[in-house]
Amino acid sequence: MADKFRVALSSDFRKPDGSPTYPSFDLSPLLSDPRIEVGYVDPVDGVMPAEGLEGYDVLILLVPKFTGASVPKDGRLAAVCRFGVGYDSVDVPACTANGIALVITPDGIRRPVAVSIVTFVLALSQKLLIKDRMTREDRWNDRSAHMGMGIVGRTFGQLGIGNIGAEALRLLKPFEMKTIAHDPYADPAVAKELGVELVGFDELFQRSDYLSVSVPLSEATHHIVNEQALKLMKPTAYLINTSRGPTVDQKALYRALTDGTIAGAGLDVFEVEPVPADEPILKLDNVIVSPHALCWTDQCFAGNGAGDVAGALAVLNGESPRGVVNREVLDDPRFKEKLAKAKSSFA
């Protein structure tokens, strides 16, 4: 019988001096529980090492990758709790093949990312950054040349109405925008509750004044926003991407932004991150950019942390965590055995 239920955190959750990188991530439910031991594991070349994860029951993962080579040989690891909802840094088949649940935190990220989408809509509509620069450069006489585009009655298009896309639509209701969406997996009842019109892919791009991308990155969604899709958009329209950079063909987007195909864009994500300093899209005035961190607030990190802590405690109590991505693992005898052992040993 193990002495403690052991939870590993990727070492980027703390600074070199040992203090927490993100103080709003409340670890006290784990640290104050006498049954639990918390440790930090350093990645090797950006990948979590299997040797470092030996003897742990749960891993809470921030930036490093978890690959097939990260799976510890002792078979004890029950869950990888990703800090957020993106999991392209995790080898899902490797987790499933080894009876490991991949857990994400949709409750923590839902509102903060949706607020980021709304932020981009408002900033782009008012040409906020251009007017900020104009003011600092004492160019008040240029105001008339940079008229914004009001959003009342304009059409907001949402590609994907899952956790985040649906929340963005809820937040935009008071702005009296028309809302349309495309999502082949959408529940019609949810669409009705949101008051959003479901349309085809091409129609979404043709009608939207502001088009937000909220889809997970997969083979099917890689470059789902490509040159052909961008050419369907209005020359006055704006593209917003807060999902993953490779969902948009960045070279095609640059061309669309420079040849007048679309009016502008709000980008929190890029095909290569960190984005290279010489990336041409960074030189454009009609683009607002942020370093894959627009949603980073104390509330966002507190929510993500709470979700991961809840996932770890669920395993400790012999329960299946919320937010499991590879749900087939829930029926895996190996995973069930890990939960049973945790419950009998620690609960």
Short mmCIF file of C-alpha atoms in Angstrom, two decimals:
data_model
loop_
_atom_site.label_atom_id
_atom_site.label_comp_id
_atom_site.label_asym_id
_atom_site.label_seq_id
_atom_site.Cartn_x
_atom_site.Cartn_y
_atom_site.Cartn_z
CA MET A 1 0.00 0.00 0.00
CA ALA A 2 1.37 3.40 -0.97
CA ASP A 3 2.05 5.85 1.87
CA LYS A 4 0.60 8.86 0.08
CA PHE A 5 -1.55 9.75 -2.90
CA ARG A 6 1.00 11.55 -5.06
CA VAL A 7 0.24 14.48 -7.37
CA ALA A 8 2.90 15.81 -9.75
CA LEU A 9 2.89 19.30 -11.22
CA SER A 10 4.98 20.32 -14.20
CA SER A 11 7.72 22.52 -12.79
CA ASP A 12 6.60 25.61 -14.73
CA PHE A 13 3.94 26.07 -12.03
CA ARG A 14 6.64 27.52 -9.77
CA LYS A 15 9.39 30.10 -10.18
CA PRO A 16 13.10 29.37 -9.66
CA ASP A 17 12.82 30.73 -6.11
CA GLY A 18 10.08 28.20 -5.33
CA SER A 19 7.21 30.70 -5.25
CA PRO A 20 4.09 29.95 -7.33
CA THR A 21 4.10 31.19 -10.91
CA TYR A 22 0.37 31.83 -10.67
CA PRO A 23 -0.75 32.64 -7.10
CA SER A 24 -4.42 32.46 -8.07
CA PHE A 25 -3.98 28.71 -8.61
CA ASP A 26 -5.03 27.54 -5.16
CA LEU A 27 -3.19 24.35 -4.26
CA SER A 28 -4.30 24.40 -0.64
CA PRO A 29 -6.89 21.61 -1.05
CA LEU A 30 -4.01 19.32 -2.01
CA LEU A 31 -1.30 20.72 0.26
CA SER A 32 -3.52 20.67 3.35
CA ASP A 33 -4.67 17.08 2.88
CA PRO A 34 -2.48 14.71 4.94
CA ARG A 35 -3.17 11.90 2.48
CA ILE A 36 -1.59 13.79 -0.42
CA GLU A 37 2.01 14.47 -1.39
CA VAL A 38 2.65 17.14 -4.04
CA GLY A 39 5.82 17.26 -6.10
CA TYR A 40 7.21 19.13 -9.10
CA VAL A 41 8.72 17.42 -12.14
CA ASP A 42 11.04 19.12 -14.60
CA PRO A 43 10.48 18.54 -18.32
CA VAL A 44 13.37 17.41 -20.49
CA ASP A 45 13.58 19.31 -23.77
CA GLY A 46 9.98 20.39 -23.25
CA VAL A 47 8.66 16.87 -22.62
CA MET A 48 7.61 15.35 -19.30
CA PRO A 49 9.99 12.45 -18.54
CA ALA A 50 8.63 9.02 -17.64
CA GLU A 51 11.28 8.53 -14.98
CA GLY A 52 10.25 11.69 -13.17
CA LEU A 53 6.61 10.61 -13.11
CA GLU A 54 7.23 7.19 -11.57
CA GLY A 55 5.23 6.77 -8.38
CA TYR A 56 2.71 9.52 -9.13
CA ASP A 57 -1.05 9.03 -9.36
CA VAL A 58 -1.95 12.29 -11.14
CA LEU A 59 -0.06 14.83 -13.23
CA ILE A 60 -1.23 18.47 -13.47
CA LEU A 61 0.27 19.78 -16.69
CA LEU A 62 0.86 23.33 -17.86
CA VAL A 63 3.06 23.96 -20.92
CA PRO A 64 5.29 20.85 -21.40
CA LYS A 65 4.27 18.00 -23.66
CA PHE A 66 3.10 14.59 -22.51
CA THR A 67 4.03 12.01 -25.14
CA GLY A 68 4.20 8.26 -25.37
CA ALA A 69 7.69 8.50 -23.92
CA SER A 70 6.24 10.29 -20.87
CA VAL A 71 4.21 7.29 -19.69
CA PRO A 72 5.84 5.86 -16.53
CA LYS A 73 6.50 2.14 -16.58
CA ASP A 74 5.07 1.47 -13.12
CA GLY A 75 1.50 1.79 -14.43
CA ARG A 76 0.41 3.93 -11.50
CA LEU A 77 -0.44 7.20 -13.27
CA ALA A 78 -4.23 7.47 -13.52
CA ALA A 79 -4.80 10.95 -14.96
CA VAL A 80 -3.13 13.82 -16.78
CA CYS A 81 -5.00 16.97 -15.78
CA ARG A 82 -4.31 19.61 -18.41
CA PHE A 83 -4.43 23.25 -17.21
CA GLY A 84 -6.97 24.55 -19.73
CA VAL A 85 -8.94 22.98 -22.56
CA GLY A 86 -6.33 22.67 -25.32
CA TYR A 87 -4.70 19.27 -25.36
CA ASP A 88 -2.67 19.20 -28.58
CA SER A 89 0.39 18.96 -26.31
CA VAL A 90 -0.82 15.59 -25.01
CA ASP A 91 -0.58 12.28 -26.87
CA VAL A 92 -4.18 11.15 -26.33
CA PRO A 93 -3.79 7.68 -27.90
CA ALA A 94 -0.80 7.03 -25.62
CA CYS A 95 -2.90 7.97 -22.60
CA THR A 96 -5.75 5.74 -23.68
CA ALA A 97 -3.42 2.84 -24.47
CA ASN A 98 -2.09 2.99 -20.93
CA GLY A 99 -5.34 3.45 -19.01
CA ILE A 100 -4.68 7.13 -18.29
CA ALA A 101 -7.51 9.67 -18.35
CA LEU A 102 -6.84 13.03 -20.00
CA VAL A 103 -8.75 15.69 -18.05
CA ILE A 104 -9.35 19.28 -19.18
CA THR A 105 -10.92 22.26 -17.40
CA PRO A 106 -13.84 23.58 -19.50
CA ASP A 107 -15.48 25.34 -16.56
CA GLY A 108 -12.38 27.39 -15.83
CA ILE A 109 -11.73 28.53 -19.37
CA ARG A 110 -15.27 29.04 -20.70
CA ARG A 111 -15.99 32.60 -19.57
CA PRO A 112 -12.43 34.03 -19.82
CA VAL A 113 -11.95 32.98 -23.46
CA ALA A 114 -15.48 34.07 -24.38
CA VAL A 115 -14.68 37.48 -22.84
CA SER A 116 -11.53 37.56 -25.01
CA ILE A 117 -13.67 37.05 -28.11
CA VAL A 118 -15.95 39.91 -27.08
CA THR A 119 -12.87 42.04 -26.35
CA PHE A 120 -11.63 41.51 -29.90
CA VAL A 121 -15.06 42.35 -31.35
CA LEU A 122 -15.21 45.63 -29.44
CA ALA A 123 -11.59 46.62 -30.03
CA LEU A 124 -11.77 45.88 -33.75
CA SER A 125 -15.11 47.62 -34.21
CA GLN A 126 -13.79 50.80 -32.58
CA LYS A 127 -10.32 50.55 -34.16
CA LEU A 128 -9.01 50.86 -30.64
CA LEU A 129 -5.30 50.31 -31.24
CA ILE A 130 -5.17 52.66 -34.22
CA LYS A 131 -6.86 55.39 -32.16
CA ASP A 132 -4.56 54.72 -29.22
CA ARG A 133 -1.53 55.19 -31.48
CA MET A 134 -3.08 58.26 -33.11
CA THR A 135 -3.56 59.90 -29.72
CA ARG A 136 0.00 59.17 -28.56
CA GLU A 137 1.39 60.58 -31.81
CA ASP A 138 -0.69 63.80 -31.60
CA ARG A 139 -2.58 62.96 -34.81
CA TRP A 140 -5.99 64.21 -33.74
CA ASN A 141 -6.73 65.57 -37.20
CA ASP A 142 -6.66 61.96 -38.54
CA ARG A 143 -9.72 60.91 -36.53
CA SER A 144 -12.17 61.08 -39.44
CA ALA A 145 -10.00 58.75 -41.50
CA HIS A 146 -10.39 55.93 -38.98
CA MET A 147 -14.12 55.56 -38.49
CA GLY A 148 -15.14 52.40 -36.66
CA MET A 149 -17.98 50.04 -37.51
CA GLY A 150 -20.87 49.84 -35.05
CA ILE A 151 -21.97 46.37 -34.01
CA VAL A 152 -25.72 46.79 -33.44
CA GLY A 153 -27.47 44.79 -36.15
CA ARG A 154 -24.19 43.45 -37.50
CA THR A 155 -23.72 39.71 -37.92
CA PHE A 156 -21.49 37.77 -35.56
CA GLY A 157 -20.54 34.36 -36.90
CA GLN A 158 -19.26 31.59 -34.64
CA LEU A 159 -17.37 28.62 -36.04
CA GLY A 160 -17.97 26.02 -33.36
CA ILE A 161 -20.57 26.40 -30.60
CA GLY A 162 -19.12 24.13 -27.98
CA ASN A 163 -18.16 25.26 -24.51
CA ILE A 164 -16.49 28.56 -25.48
CA GLY A 165 -18.37 29.43 -28.65
CA ALA A 166 -21.72 29.07 -26.91
CA GLU A 167 -20.58 31.30 -24.04
CA ALA A 168 -19.43 34.00 -26.47
CA LEU A 169 -22.88 33.99 -28.06
CA ARG A 170 -24.48 34.40 -24.63
CA LEU A 171 -22.24 37.35 -23.78
CA LEU A 172 -22.96 39.11 -27.07
CA LYS A 173 -26.75 39.09 -26.66
CA PRO A 174 -26.97 42.56 -25.04
CA PHE A 175 -25.14 44.08 -28.03
CA GLU A 176 -28.11 43.31 -30.32
CA MET A 177 -26.03 41.59 -32.97
CA LYS A 178 -27.44 39.01 -35.35
CA THR A 179 -25.81 35.66 -34.59
CA ILE A 180 -25.13 32.73 -36.90
CA ALA A 181 -23.00 29.64 -36.39
CA HIS A 182 -21.66 26.57 -38.09
CA ASP A 183 -21.00 23.40 -36.14
CA PRO A 184 -21.69 19.95 -37.61
CA TYR A 185 -21.95 18.55 -34.07
CA ALA A 186 -24.26 21.25 -32.70
CA ASP A 187 -27.24 20.25 -30.62
CA PRO A 188 -30.27 22.01 -32.19
CA ALA A 189 -31.73 22.48 -28.71
CA VAL A 190 -28.59 24.34 -27.60
CA ALA A 191 -28.69 26.48 -30.74
CA LYS A 192 -32.31 27.34 -30.02
CA GLU A 193 -31.48 28.25 -26.42
CA LEU A 194 -28.70 30.51 -27.68
CA GLY A 195 -30.95 32.12 -30.26
CA VAL A 196 -28.38 31.43 -32.98
CA GLU A 197 -29.14 30.50 -36.57
CA LEU A 198 -27.26 27.40 -37.74
CA VAL A 199 -25.90 27.81 -41.27
CA GLY A 200 -23.56 26.02 -43.66
CA PHE A 201 -19.81 26.57 -43.60
CA ASP A 202 -19.71 28.78 -46.70
CA GLU A 203 -22.70 30.82 -45.60
CA LEU A 204 -21.04 31.50 -42.24
CA PHE A 205 -18.07 33.10 -43.98
CA GLN A 206 -20.21 34.94 -46.52
CA ARG A 207 -22.55 36.61 -44.01
CA SER A 208 -20.38 37.33 -40.97
CA ASP A 209 -19.18 40.82 -40.12
CA TYR A 210 -17.17 39.35 -37.25
CA LEU A 211 -16.23 35.68 -37.48
CA SER A 212 -14.84 33.87 -34.44
CA VAL A 213 -13.03 30.53 -34.60
CA SER A 214 -13.59 28.25 -31.59
CA VAL A 215 -12.72 24.71 -32.66
CA PRO A 216 -10.21 22.22 -31.24
CA LEU A 217 -7.14 21.54 -33.35
CA SER A 218 -7.28 18.22 -35.18
CA GLU A 219 -6.50 16.84 -38.62
CA ALA A 220 -10.00 17.85 -39.67
CA THR A 221 -9.65 21.45 -38.44
CA HIS A 222 -6.05 22.12 -39.47
CA HIS A 223 -6.27 25.15 -41.82
CA ILE A 224 -10.06 24.94 -41.77
CA VAL A 225 -9.85 28.69 -42.36
CA ASN A 226 -7.92 28.73 -45.61
CA GLU A 227 -7.60 30.97 -48.66
CA GLN A 228 -10.84 29.67 -50.16
CA ALA A 229 -12.80 30.34 -46.96
CA LEU A 230 -11.30 33.80 -46.50
CA LYS A 231 -12.27 34.78 -50.04
CA LEU A 232 -15.89 34.16 -49.12
CA MET A 233 -15.79 36.92 -46.49
CA LYS A 234 -16.88 40.52 -46.90
CA PRO A 235 -14.11 43.10 -47.43
CA THR A 236 -15.47 44.85 -44.32
CA ALA A 237 -15.37 41.70 -42.16
CA TYR A 238 -13.04 40.75 -39.31
CA LEU A 239 -11.66 37.33 -38.35
CA ILE A 240 -11.05 36.42 -34.69
CA ASN A 241 -9.06 33.36 -33.62
CA THR A 242 -8.74 32.33 -29.98
CA SER A 243 -8.61 28.58 -30.58
CA ARG A 244 -5.30 27.26 -31.93
CA GLY A 245 -3.08 28.96 -34.48
CA PRO A 246 -2.98 26.15 -37.07
CA THR A 247 -6.76 26.23 -37.49
CA VAL A 248 -6.04 29.25 -39.70
CA ASP A 249 -3.69 29.26 -42.69
CA GLN A 250 -1.60 32.19 -41.49
CA LYS A 251 0.02 32.90 -44.87
CA ALA A 252 -3.39 32.99 -46.53
CA LEU A 253 -4.64 35.27 -43.76
CA TYR A 254 -1.72 37.66 -44.29
CA ARG A 255 -2.57 37.90 -47.98
CA ALA A 256 -6.24 38.50 -47.16
CA LEU A 257 -5.31 41.27 -44.73
CA THR A 258 -3.00 43.02 -47.18
CA ASP A 259 -5.00 42.74 -50.40
CA GLY A 260 -8.30 43.94 -48.94
CA THR A 261 -10.05 40.58 -48.90
CA ILE A 262 -11.03 41.27 -45.26
CA ALA A 263 -10.81 44.38 -43.08
CA GLY A 264 -8.80 43.04 -40.17
CA ALA A 265 -8.25 40.36 -37.55
CA GLY A 266 -7.88 39.70 -33.83
CA LEU A 267 -5.39 36.92 -33.10
CA ASP A 268 -4.53 35.37 -29.76
CA VAL A 269 -2.91 32.33 -31.38
CA PHE A 270 -0.40 31.68 -34.16
CA GLU A 271 0.84 28.79 -36.28
CA VAL A 272 4.23 28.98 -34.55
CA GLU A 273 4.39 29.99 -30.89
CA PRO A 274 6.08 32.03 -29.62
CA VAL A 275 5.45 33.93 -32.84
CA PRO A 276 8.76 34.96 -34.53
CA ALA A 277 9.56 38.66 -34.23
CA ASP A 278 9.85 38.93 -38.03
CA GLU A 279 6.40 37.44 -38.65
CA PRO A 280 4.89 39.73 -41.36
CA ILE A 281 1.43 39.73 -39.81
CA LEU A 282 2.82 41.58 -36.77
CA LYS A 283 3.64 44.58 -38.96
CA LEU A 284 0.04 45.18 -40.02
CA ASP A 285 -2.08 47.99 -38.59
CA ASN A 286 -5.36 46.16 -39.14
CA VAL A 287 -4.51 43.29 -36.79
CA ILE A 288 -4.74 43.16 -32.99
CA VAL A 289 -2.53 40.48 -31.50
CA SER A 290 -1.90 38.96 -28.08
CA PRO A 291 0.56 36.21 -27.02
CA HIS A 292 -1.90 33.33 -26.51
CA ALA A 293 -2.75 34.98 -23.21
CA LEU A 294 -5.62 37.40 -23.72
CA CYS A 295 -7.81 35.32 -21.43
CA TRP A 296 -5.12 35.10 -18.75
CA THR A 297 -6.68 36.64 -15.70
CA ASP A 298 -6.66 35.75 -12.03
CA GLN A 299 -10.14 34.29 -12.43
CA CYS A 300 -9.13 32.21 -15.43
CA PHE A 301 -6.20 30.63 -13.63
CA ALA A 302 -8.16 30.15 -10.44
CA GLY A 303 -10.86 28.34 -12.41
CA ASN A 304 -8.42 26.14 -14.31
CA GLY A 305 -6.60 25.31 -11.10
CA ALA A 306 -9.83 24.45 -9.31
CA GLY A 307 -10.77 22.13 -12.17
CA ASP A 308 -7.45 20.29 -12.02
CA VAL A 309 -7.54 20.02 -8.24
CA ALA A 310 -11.07 18.62 -8.48
CA GLY A 311 -9.83 16.09 -11.03
CA ALA A 312 -7.04 14.93 -8.73
CA LEU A 313 -9.37 14.68 -5.74
CA ALA A 314 -11.88 12.68 -7.80
CA VAL A 315 -9.19 10.09 -8.56
CA LEU A 316 -8.20 10.06 -4.89
CA ASN A 317 -11.80 9.28 -3.97
CA GLY A 318 -12.08 6.55 -6.57
CA GLU A 319 -14.33 8.60 -8.85
CA SER A 320 -14.11 9.44 -12.54
CA PRO A 321 -13.10 13.11 -12.98
CA ARG A 322 -15.16 15.64 -14.90
CA GLY A 323 -13.85 16.80 -18.26
CA VAL A 324 -12.33 13.50 -19.43
CA VAL A 325 -11.41 13.77 -23.13
CA ASN A 326 -10.72 10.08 -23.90
CA ARG A 327 -13.94 8.80 -22.41
CA GLU A 328 -13.33 5.25 -23.56
CA VAL A 329 -10.72 4.98 -20.81
CA LEU A 330 -13.51 5.15 -18.23
CA ASP A 331 -14.42 1.56 -19.16
CA ASP A 332 -10.81 0.36 -19.18
CA PRO A 333 -10.24 -2.22 -16.41
CA ARG A 334 -6.80 -0.74 -15.75
CA PHE A 335 -8.22 2.71 -15.10
CA LYS A 336 -10.98 1.28 -12.93
CA GLU A 337 -8.36 -0.63 -10.95
CA LYS A 338 -6.38 2.57 -10.35
CA LEU A 339 -9.49 4.28 -8.99
CA ALA A 340 -10.31 1.30 -6.79
CA LYS A 341 -6.77 1.20 -5.40
CA ALA A 342 -6.82 4.93 -4.65
CA LYS A 343 -10.17 4.65 -2.87
CA SER A 344 -9.14 1.64 -0.79
CA SER A 345 -5.75 3.09 0.07
CA PHE A 346 -6.51 6.75 0.70
CA ALA A 347 -10.22 7.64 0.75
#
